[in-house]
Tab-separated table of C-alpha atoms and ligand atoms in Angstrom:
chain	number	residue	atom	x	y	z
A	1	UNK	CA	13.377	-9.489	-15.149
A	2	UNK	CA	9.810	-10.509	-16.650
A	3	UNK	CA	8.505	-12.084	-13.726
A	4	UNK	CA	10.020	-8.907	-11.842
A	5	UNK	CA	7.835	-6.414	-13.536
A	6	UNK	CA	4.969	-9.238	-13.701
A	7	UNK	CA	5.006	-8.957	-9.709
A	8	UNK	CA	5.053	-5.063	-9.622
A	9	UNK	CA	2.091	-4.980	-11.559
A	10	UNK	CA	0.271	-7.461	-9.381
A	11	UNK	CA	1.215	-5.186	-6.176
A	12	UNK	CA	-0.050	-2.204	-7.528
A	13	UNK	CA	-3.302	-4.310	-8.906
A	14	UNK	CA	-3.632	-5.160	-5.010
A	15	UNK	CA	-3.121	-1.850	-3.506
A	16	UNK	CA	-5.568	-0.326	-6.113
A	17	UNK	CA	-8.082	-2.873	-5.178
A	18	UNK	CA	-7.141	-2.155	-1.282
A	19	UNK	CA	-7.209	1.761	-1.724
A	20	UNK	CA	-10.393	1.295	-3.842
A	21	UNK	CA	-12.584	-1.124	-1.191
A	22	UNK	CA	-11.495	1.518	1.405
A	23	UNK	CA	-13.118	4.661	-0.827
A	24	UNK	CA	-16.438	2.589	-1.470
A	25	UNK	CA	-16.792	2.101	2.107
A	26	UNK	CA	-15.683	5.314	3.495
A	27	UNK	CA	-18.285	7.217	0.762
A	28	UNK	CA	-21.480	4.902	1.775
A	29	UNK	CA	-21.829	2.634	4.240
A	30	UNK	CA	-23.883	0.314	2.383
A	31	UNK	CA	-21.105	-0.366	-0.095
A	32	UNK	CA	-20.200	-2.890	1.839
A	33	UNK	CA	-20.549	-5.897	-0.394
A	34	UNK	CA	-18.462	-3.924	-3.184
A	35	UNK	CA	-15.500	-3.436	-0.814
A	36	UNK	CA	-15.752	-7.357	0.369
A	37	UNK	CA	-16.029	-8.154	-3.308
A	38	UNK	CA	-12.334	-6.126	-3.626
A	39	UNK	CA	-10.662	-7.729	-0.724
A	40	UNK	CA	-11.816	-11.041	-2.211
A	41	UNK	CA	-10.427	-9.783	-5.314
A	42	UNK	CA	-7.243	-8.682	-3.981
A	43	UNK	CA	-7.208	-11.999	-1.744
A	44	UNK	CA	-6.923	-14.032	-4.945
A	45	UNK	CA	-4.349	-12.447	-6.633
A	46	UNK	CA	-2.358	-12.915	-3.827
A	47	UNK	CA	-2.732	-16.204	-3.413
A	48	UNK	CA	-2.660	-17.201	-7.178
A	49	UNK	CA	0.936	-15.307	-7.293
A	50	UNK	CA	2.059	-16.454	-3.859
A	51	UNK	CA	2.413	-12.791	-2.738
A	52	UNK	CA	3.159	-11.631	0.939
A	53	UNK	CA	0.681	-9.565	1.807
A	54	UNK	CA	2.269	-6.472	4.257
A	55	UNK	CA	0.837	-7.258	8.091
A	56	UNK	CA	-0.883	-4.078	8.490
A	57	UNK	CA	-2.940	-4.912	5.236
A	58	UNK	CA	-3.413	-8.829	6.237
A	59	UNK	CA	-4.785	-7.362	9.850
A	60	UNK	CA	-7.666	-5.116	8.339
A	61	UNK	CA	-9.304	-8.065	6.444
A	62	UNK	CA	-11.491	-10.845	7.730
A	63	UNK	CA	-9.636	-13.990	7.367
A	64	UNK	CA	-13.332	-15.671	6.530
A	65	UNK	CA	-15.305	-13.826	4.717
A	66	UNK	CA	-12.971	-11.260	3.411
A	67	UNK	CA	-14.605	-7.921	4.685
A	68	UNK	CA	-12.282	-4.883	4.960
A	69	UNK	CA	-12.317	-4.492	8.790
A	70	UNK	CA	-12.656	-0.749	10.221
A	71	UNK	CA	-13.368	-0.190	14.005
A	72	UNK	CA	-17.001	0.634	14.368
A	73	UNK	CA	-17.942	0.480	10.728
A	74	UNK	CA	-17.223	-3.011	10.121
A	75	UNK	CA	-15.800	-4.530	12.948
A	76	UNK	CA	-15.649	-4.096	17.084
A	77	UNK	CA	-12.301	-3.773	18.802
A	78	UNK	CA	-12.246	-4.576	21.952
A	79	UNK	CA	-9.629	-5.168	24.348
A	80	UNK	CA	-9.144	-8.501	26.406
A	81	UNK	CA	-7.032	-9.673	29.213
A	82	UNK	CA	-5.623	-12.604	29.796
A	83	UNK	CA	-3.864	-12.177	32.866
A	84	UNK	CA	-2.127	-9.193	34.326
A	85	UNK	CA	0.308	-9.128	32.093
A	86	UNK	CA	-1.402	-10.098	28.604
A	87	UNK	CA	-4.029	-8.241	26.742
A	88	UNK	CA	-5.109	-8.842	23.475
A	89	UNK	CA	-6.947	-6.519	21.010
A	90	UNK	CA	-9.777	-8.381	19.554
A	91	UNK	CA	-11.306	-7.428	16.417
A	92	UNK	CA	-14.826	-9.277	15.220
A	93	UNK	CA	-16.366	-8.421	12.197
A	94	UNK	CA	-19.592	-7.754	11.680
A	95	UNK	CA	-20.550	-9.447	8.935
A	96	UNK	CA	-19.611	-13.119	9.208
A	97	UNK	CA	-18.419	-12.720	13.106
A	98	UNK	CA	-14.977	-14.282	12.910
A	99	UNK	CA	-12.575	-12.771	15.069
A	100	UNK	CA	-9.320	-11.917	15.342
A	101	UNK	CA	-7.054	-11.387	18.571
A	102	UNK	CA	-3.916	-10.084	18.429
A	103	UNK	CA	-1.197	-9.573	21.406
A	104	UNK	CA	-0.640	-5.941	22.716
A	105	UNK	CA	3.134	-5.974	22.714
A	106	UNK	CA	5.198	-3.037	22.101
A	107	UNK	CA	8.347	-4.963	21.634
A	108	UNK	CA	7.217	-6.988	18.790
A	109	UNK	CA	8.943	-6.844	15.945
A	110	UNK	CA	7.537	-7.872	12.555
A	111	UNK	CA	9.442	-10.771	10.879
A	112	UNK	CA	10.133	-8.246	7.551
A	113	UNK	CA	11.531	-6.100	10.114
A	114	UNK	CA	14.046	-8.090	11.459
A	115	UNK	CA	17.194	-8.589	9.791
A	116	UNK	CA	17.319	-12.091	8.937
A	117	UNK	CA	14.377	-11.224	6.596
A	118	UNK	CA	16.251	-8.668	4.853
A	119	UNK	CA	19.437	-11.231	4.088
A	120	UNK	CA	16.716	-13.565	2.727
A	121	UNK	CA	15.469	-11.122	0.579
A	122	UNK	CA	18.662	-9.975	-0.591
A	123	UNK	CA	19.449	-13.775	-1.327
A	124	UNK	CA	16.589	-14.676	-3.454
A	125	UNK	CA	17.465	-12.679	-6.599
A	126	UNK	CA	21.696	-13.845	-6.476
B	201	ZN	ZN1	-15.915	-11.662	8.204
């Protein structure tokens, strides 16, 4: 039960910190530096705790240098083929120039999607 609420407080510690390194950015440009300083922020916590970190939050920060990654502000999207049938978006950031590609593909479906994800969650507690 402890550890239960410990974990709450840690996800709404990282969403704050999320939330907060998009409102520096979004009200100066040049805040830049704060924001990367939250994502680090929010990048240790979640690794100290061992938290999953939701996709669509893992996919707007740079892996290396842990800038909050919006299209034309702090990154370039751009989209790449492969062959006819692939195409990847590509995302770079700006500020260290790591990229990252990921597949265009409708029918993915996210792993916490899918229901073998849900039975392991449902296990874990039991
Ligand atoms: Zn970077």
């Amino acid at each position: 039960m402890a550890s239960q609420l410990k974990d709450k407080e840690a996800y709404q510690r990282l969403n704050y910190l999320y939330q907060a390194a998009h409102c520096v950015l979004s009200q100066n440009g040049e805040n830049e530096k704060l924001a990367r300083f939250y994502c680090f922020t929010q990048r240790t916590i979640a690794r100290r705790l061992v938290l999953r970190q939701d996709p669509s939050v893992k996919r707007t920060l740079c892996k290396k240098c842990c800038s909050l990654l919006i299209p034309g502000v702090t990154a370039t999207v751009r989209q790449r083929r492969k062959n006819s049938k692939t195409r990847f978006t590509v995302m770079r950031c700006l500020s260290c120039g790591q990229s990252k590609a990921l597949l265009n593909n409708p029918d993915h479906c996210l792993w916490v999607d899918r229901p073998e994800a849900q039975m392991e969650q449902r296990k874990q507690p039991g």
